XYZ file of C-alpha atoms in Angstrom:
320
model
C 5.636 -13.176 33.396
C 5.936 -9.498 33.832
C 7.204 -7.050 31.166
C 10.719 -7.550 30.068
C 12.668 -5.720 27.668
C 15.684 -7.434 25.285
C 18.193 -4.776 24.712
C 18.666 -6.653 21.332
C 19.777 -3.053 19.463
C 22.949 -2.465 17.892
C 24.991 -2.532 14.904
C 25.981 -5.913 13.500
C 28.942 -7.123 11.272
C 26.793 -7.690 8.815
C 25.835 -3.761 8.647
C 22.230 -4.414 9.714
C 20.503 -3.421 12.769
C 19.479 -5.931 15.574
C 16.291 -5.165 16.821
C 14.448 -4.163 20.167
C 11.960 -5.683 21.705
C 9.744 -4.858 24.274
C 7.325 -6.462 26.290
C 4.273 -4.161 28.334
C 1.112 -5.756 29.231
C -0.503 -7.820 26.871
C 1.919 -6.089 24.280
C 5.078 -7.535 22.571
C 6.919 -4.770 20.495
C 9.605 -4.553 17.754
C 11.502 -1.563 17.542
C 14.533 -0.184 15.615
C 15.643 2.389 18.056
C 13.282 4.562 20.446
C 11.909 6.828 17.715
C 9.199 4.906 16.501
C 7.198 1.414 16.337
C 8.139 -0.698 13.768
C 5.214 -4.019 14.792
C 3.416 -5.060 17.626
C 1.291 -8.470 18.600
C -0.916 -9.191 21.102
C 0.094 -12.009 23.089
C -2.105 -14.861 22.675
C -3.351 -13.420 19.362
C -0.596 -13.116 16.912
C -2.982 -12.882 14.080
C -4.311 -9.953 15.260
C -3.714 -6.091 13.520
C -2.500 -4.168 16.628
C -1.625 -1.205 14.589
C -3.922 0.750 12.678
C -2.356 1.278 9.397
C -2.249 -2.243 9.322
C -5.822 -2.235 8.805
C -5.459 0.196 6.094
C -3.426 -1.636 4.292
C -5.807 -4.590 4.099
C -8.276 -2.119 2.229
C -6.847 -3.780 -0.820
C -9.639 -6.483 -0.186
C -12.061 -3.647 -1.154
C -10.937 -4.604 -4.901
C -9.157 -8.250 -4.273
C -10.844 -9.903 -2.022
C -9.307 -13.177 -2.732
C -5.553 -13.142 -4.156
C -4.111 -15.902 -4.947
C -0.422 -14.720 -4.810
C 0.751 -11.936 -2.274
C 3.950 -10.774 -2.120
C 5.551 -8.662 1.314
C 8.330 -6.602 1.146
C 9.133 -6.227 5.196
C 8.631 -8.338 7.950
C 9.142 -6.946 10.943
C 6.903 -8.894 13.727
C 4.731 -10.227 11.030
C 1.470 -8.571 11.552
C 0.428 -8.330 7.795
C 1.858 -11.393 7.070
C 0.250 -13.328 9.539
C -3.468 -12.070 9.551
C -3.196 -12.887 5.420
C -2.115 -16.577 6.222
C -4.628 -17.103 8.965
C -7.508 -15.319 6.721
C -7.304 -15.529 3.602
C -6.516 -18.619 1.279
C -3.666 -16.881 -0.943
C 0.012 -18.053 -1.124
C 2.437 -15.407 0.673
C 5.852 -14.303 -0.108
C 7.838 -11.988 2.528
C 10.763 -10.322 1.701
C 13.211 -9.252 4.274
C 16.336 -8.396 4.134
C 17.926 -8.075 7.851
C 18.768 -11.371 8.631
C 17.767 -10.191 12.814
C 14.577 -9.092 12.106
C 14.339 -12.729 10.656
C 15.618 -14.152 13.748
C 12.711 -13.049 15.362
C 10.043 -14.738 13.487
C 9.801 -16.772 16.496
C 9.534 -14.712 19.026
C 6.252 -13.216 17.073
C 4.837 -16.186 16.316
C 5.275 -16.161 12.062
C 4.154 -19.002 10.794
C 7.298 -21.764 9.716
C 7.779 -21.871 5.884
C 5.981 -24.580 4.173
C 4.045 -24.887 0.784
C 1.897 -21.745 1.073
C 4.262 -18.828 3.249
C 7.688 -18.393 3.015
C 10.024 -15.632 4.018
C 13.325 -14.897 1.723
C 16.005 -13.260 2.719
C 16.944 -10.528 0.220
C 17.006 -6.806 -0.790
C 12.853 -6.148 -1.554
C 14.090 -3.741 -5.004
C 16.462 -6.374 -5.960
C 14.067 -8.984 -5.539
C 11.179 -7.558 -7.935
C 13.586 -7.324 -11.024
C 12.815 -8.665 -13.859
C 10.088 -10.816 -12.624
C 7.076 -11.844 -14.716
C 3.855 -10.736 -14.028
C 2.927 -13.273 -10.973
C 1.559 -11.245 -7.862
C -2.095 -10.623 -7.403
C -1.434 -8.026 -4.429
C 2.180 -6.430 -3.447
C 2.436 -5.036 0.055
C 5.237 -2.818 0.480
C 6.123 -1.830 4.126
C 10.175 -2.138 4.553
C 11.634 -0.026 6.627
C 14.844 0.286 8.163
C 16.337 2.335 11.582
C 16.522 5.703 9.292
C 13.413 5.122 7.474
C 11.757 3.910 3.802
C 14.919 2.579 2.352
C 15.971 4.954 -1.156
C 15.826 1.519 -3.237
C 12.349 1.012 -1.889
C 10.604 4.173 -2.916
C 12.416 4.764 -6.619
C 10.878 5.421 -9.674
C 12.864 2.152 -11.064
C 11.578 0.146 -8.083
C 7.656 0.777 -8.659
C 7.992 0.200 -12.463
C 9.237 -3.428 -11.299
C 6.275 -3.745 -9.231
C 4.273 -2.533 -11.894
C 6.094 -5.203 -14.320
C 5.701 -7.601 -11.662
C 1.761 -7.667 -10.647
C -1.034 -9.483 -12.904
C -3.386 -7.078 -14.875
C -5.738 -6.068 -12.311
C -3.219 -6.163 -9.794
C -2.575 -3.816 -6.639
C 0.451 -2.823 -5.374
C -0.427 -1.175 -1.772
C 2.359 0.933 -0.128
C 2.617 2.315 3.606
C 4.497 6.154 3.229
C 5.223 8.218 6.334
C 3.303 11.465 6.114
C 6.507 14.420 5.994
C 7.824 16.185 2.777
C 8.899 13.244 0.948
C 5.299 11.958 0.547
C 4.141 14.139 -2.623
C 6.848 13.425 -4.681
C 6.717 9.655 -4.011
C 3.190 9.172 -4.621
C 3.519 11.142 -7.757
C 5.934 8.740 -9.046
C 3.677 5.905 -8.207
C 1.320 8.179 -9.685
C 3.352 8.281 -12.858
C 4.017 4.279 -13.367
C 0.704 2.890 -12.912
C -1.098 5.484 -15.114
C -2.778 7.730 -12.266
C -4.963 4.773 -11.429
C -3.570 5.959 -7.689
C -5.927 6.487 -4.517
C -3.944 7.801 -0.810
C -5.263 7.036 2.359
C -4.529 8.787 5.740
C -4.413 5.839 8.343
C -6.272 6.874 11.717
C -3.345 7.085 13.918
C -1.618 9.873 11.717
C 1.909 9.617 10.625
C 1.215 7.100 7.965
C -0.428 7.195 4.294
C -1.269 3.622 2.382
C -1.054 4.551 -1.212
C -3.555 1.921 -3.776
C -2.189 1.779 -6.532
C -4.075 -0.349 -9.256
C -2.428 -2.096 -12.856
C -4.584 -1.473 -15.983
C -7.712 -1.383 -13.775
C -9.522 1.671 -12.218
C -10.042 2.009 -8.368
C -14.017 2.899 -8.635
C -16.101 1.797 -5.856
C -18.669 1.099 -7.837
C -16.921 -2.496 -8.155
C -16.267 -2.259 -4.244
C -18.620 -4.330 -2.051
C -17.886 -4.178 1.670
C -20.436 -7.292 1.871
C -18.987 -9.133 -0.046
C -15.426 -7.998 0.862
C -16.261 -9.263 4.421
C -18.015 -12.166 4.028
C -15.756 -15.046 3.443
C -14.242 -13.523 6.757
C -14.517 -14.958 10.095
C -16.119 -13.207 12.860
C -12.738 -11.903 14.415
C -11.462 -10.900 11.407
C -14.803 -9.163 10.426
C -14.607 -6.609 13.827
C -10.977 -6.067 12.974
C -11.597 -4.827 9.340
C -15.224 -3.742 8.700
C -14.829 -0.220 10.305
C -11.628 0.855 8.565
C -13.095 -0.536 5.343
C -16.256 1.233 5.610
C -14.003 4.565 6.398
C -11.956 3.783 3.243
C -14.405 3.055 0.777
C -16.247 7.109 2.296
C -12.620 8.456 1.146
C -12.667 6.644 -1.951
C -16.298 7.883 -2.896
C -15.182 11.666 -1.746
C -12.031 11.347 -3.958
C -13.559 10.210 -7.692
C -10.586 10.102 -8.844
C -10.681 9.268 -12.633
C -8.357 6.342 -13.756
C -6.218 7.091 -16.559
C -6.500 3.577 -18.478
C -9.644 4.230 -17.975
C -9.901 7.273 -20.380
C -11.159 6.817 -23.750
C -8.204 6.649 -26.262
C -8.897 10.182 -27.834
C -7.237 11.714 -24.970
C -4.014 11.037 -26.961
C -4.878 14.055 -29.575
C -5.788 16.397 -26.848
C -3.218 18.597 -24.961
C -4.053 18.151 -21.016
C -2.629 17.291 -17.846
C -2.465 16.591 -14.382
C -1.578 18.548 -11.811
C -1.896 16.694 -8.875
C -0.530 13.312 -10.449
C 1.940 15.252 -12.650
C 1.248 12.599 -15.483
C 0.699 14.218 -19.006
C -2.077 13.197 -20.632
C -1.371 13.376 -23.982
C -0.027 16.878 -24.118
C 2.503 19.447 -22.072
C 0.129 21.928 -20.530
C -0.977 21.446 -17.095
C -4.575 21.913 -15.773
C -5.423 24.747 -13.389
C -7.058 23.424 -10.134
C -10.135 25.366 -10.570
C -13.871 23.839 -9.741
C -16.553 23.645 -12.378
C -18.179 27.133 -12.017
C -15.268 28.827 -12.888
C -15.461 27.210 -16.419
C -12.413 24.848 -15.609
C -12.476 20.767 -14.402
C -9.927 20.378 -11.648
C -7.924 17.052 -12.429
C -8.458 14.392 -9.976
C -11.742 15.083 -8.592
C -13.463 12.838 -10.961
C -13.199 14.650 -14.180
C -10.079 15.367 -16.570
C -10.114 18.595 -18.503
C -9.609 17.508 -22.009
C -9.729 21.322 -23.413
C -10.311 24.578 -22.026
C -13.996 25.333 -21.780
C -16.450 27.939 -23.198
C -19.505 29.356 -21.878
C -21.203 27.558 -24.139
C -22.368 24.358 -22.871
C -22.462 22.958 -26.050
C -18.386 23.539 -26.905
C -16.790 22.208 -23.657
C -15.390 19.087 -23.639
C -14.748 16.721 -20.993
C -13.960 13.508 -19.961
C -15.975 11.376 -17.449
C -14.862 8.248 -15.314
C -15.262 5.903 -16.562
C-alpha cells in the first residue's frame, strides 16, 4: 500500500480541529499539527501500546488489576482504550469531545459501541460533574492542538474525579513534563490527600501521575505476579518491563499516604512541602534528611514535630 498521508488538518465550523494522519511503514499516526504525536497503531495490531507512556499509564494494574468500570477522558487513535477492551474484562467509557477525532475511530480500528465500550461525545470536565462514585480507574489523557485543555487540569476538575471514583479508586493522569507540571500535580496532590505517586515515562516529555482515593499507593500490596498473570502472553511482553521499572520508582519514592496517617496528626502543626497539603497545621517542613535532626516530607516519613537530640523526644510518623 505504501505510506500515504491525509492532510485531514484544519479548523472546522464547529471550532475543533480535524486531525492528521499519517501513514510510514508499519505505522499509522494521529496528529494535531506537526509539533507532536498525539497516538499511533501498528497496523495489523491495533491492540498494541506503540507509545511508551502508554505503558505507564497501565501501571495502575500494579494496584487494580481487575476494574470493573474504567472511564477515558481522550481518544485519540484509541491505544488505551483498545488494549483495556482486548485485555482486561472491565466495562470502558471514553470521553471525547472533537467530534473528528471521533470520526476516526475507524480508521484505528476502536472497537464499535456495544454493551461493554462506548465512546460519548462531550467535554471530559463537564462530563465528571456531579457523578456518583462509579469508576474503579479514571484515565485522563485529553489533549487538544495547544495542549492539556485548562478545564482538564483544574483544581475543580480533579475534585470531580475524586467525587467520582469508588473508595480505593485511581485516577491516573498523563502531564507533559515543562513548568506547568509542579503546580498541577500539587493540586492533585491536594484533592486526593497526598496519596499521589509521579512517574517519568521512558521516552521523556511525559509524567503519569497515580493518584489513589482513601487508599495508600504502598507496594507492599503490589504484586507484579499477580498483576500479570491473568494476562496473555502478548500483553505480558508489552507490560512486564515498564511495570517492573514502576514498581523500582515506587519502592525508591516511600511516599507516605496521608489517609494513611494516624488521626493524631490533626493536633500537631506540620506540613508538606513537596505536596503543599497542610497536615493539620500552617508551618511547612524543611527538606532536610534524618541526620540533620529533621524528616524530609515525602520520602516515607512525615515530621509531626521538630526533633531533639534525644531519641527518646522526637516524634514521627511512619507509613503506614
Amino acid at each position: 500500500m505504501g505510506d500515504r498521508f491525509h492532510l485531514l488538518q484544519g479548523l472546522e465550523p464547529d471550532g475543533r480541529v480535524r486531525p492528521l494522519v499519517f501513514d510510514i511503514g508499519d505505522a499509522r499516526s494521529l496528529y494535531f499539527n506537526f509539533d507532536g504525536l498525539q497516538s499511533s497503531m501498528k497496523r495489523g495490531q491495533p491492540s498494541v501500546l506503540d507509545v511508551d507512556y502508554t505503558k505507564t499509564m497501565m501501571g495502575f494494574m500494579l494496584a487494580k488489576p481487575q476494574p470493573e468500570h474504567i472511564l477515558m477522558i481522550g481518544l485519540g487513535g484509541g491505544s488505551l482504550p483498545k488494549f483495556c477492551f482486548h485485555n482486561l474484562a472491565a466495562r470502558i467509557t471514553v470521553v471525547e469531545v472533537n467530534p473528528h477525532v471521533i470520526a476516526l475511530r475507524d480508521e484505528f480500528e476502536v472497537p464499535a459501541d456495544d454493551d461493554r465500550f462506548r465512546v460519548v461525545r462531550a467535554d471530559g470536565a463537564a462530563y465528571v460533574q456531579n457523578l456518583p462514585p462509579i469508576f474503579d480507574v479514571m484515565m485522563i489523557d485529553g489533549f487538544d492542538e495547544v495542549g492539556q485543555p485548562p478545564q482538564l487540569c483544574s483544581h475543580e476538575f480533579y475534585q470531580d474525579c475524586y467525587q467520582a471514583l469508588k473508595p480505593g479508586g485511581l485516577m491516573v493522569v498523563n502531564l507533559h513534563s515543562n513548568p506547568t507540571f509542579e503546580p498541577i500535580r500539587q493540586s492533585i496532590s491536594e484533592v486526593f490527600g497526598g496519596c499521589v505517586e509521579s512517574v517519568d515515562a521512558i521516552e521523556g516529555g511525559n509524567c503519569i501521575v497515580f493518584a489513589s482515593k482513601r487508599a495508600s499507593l504502598s507496594t507492599r500490596s503490589m504484586s507484579l505476579s499477580w498483576t500479570l498473570q491473568n494476562l496473555n502472553a502478548t500483553a505480558r511482553e508489552q507490560l512486564a518491563a515498564e511495570f517492573q521499572r514502576i514498581l523500582a520508582m515506587l519502592k525508591r519514592s516511600g511516599s507516605a499516604c496521608l489517609n494513611s496517617i494516624p488521626r493524631f496528626i490533626s493536633g500537631l502543626r506540620a506540613g508538606c512541602q513537596r505536596c503543599r497539603v497542610v497536615h493539620g497545621g500552617g508551618r511547612r517542613l524543611r527538606r532536610t534528611d534524618r541526620r540533620g535532626g529533621q524528616l524530609g516530607a515525602h520520602q516515607g516519613f512525615h515530621l509531626t514535630r521538630p526533633a531533639s537530640t534525644s531519641a527518646s523526644r522526637r516524634s514521627t510518623l511512619r507509613p503506614a
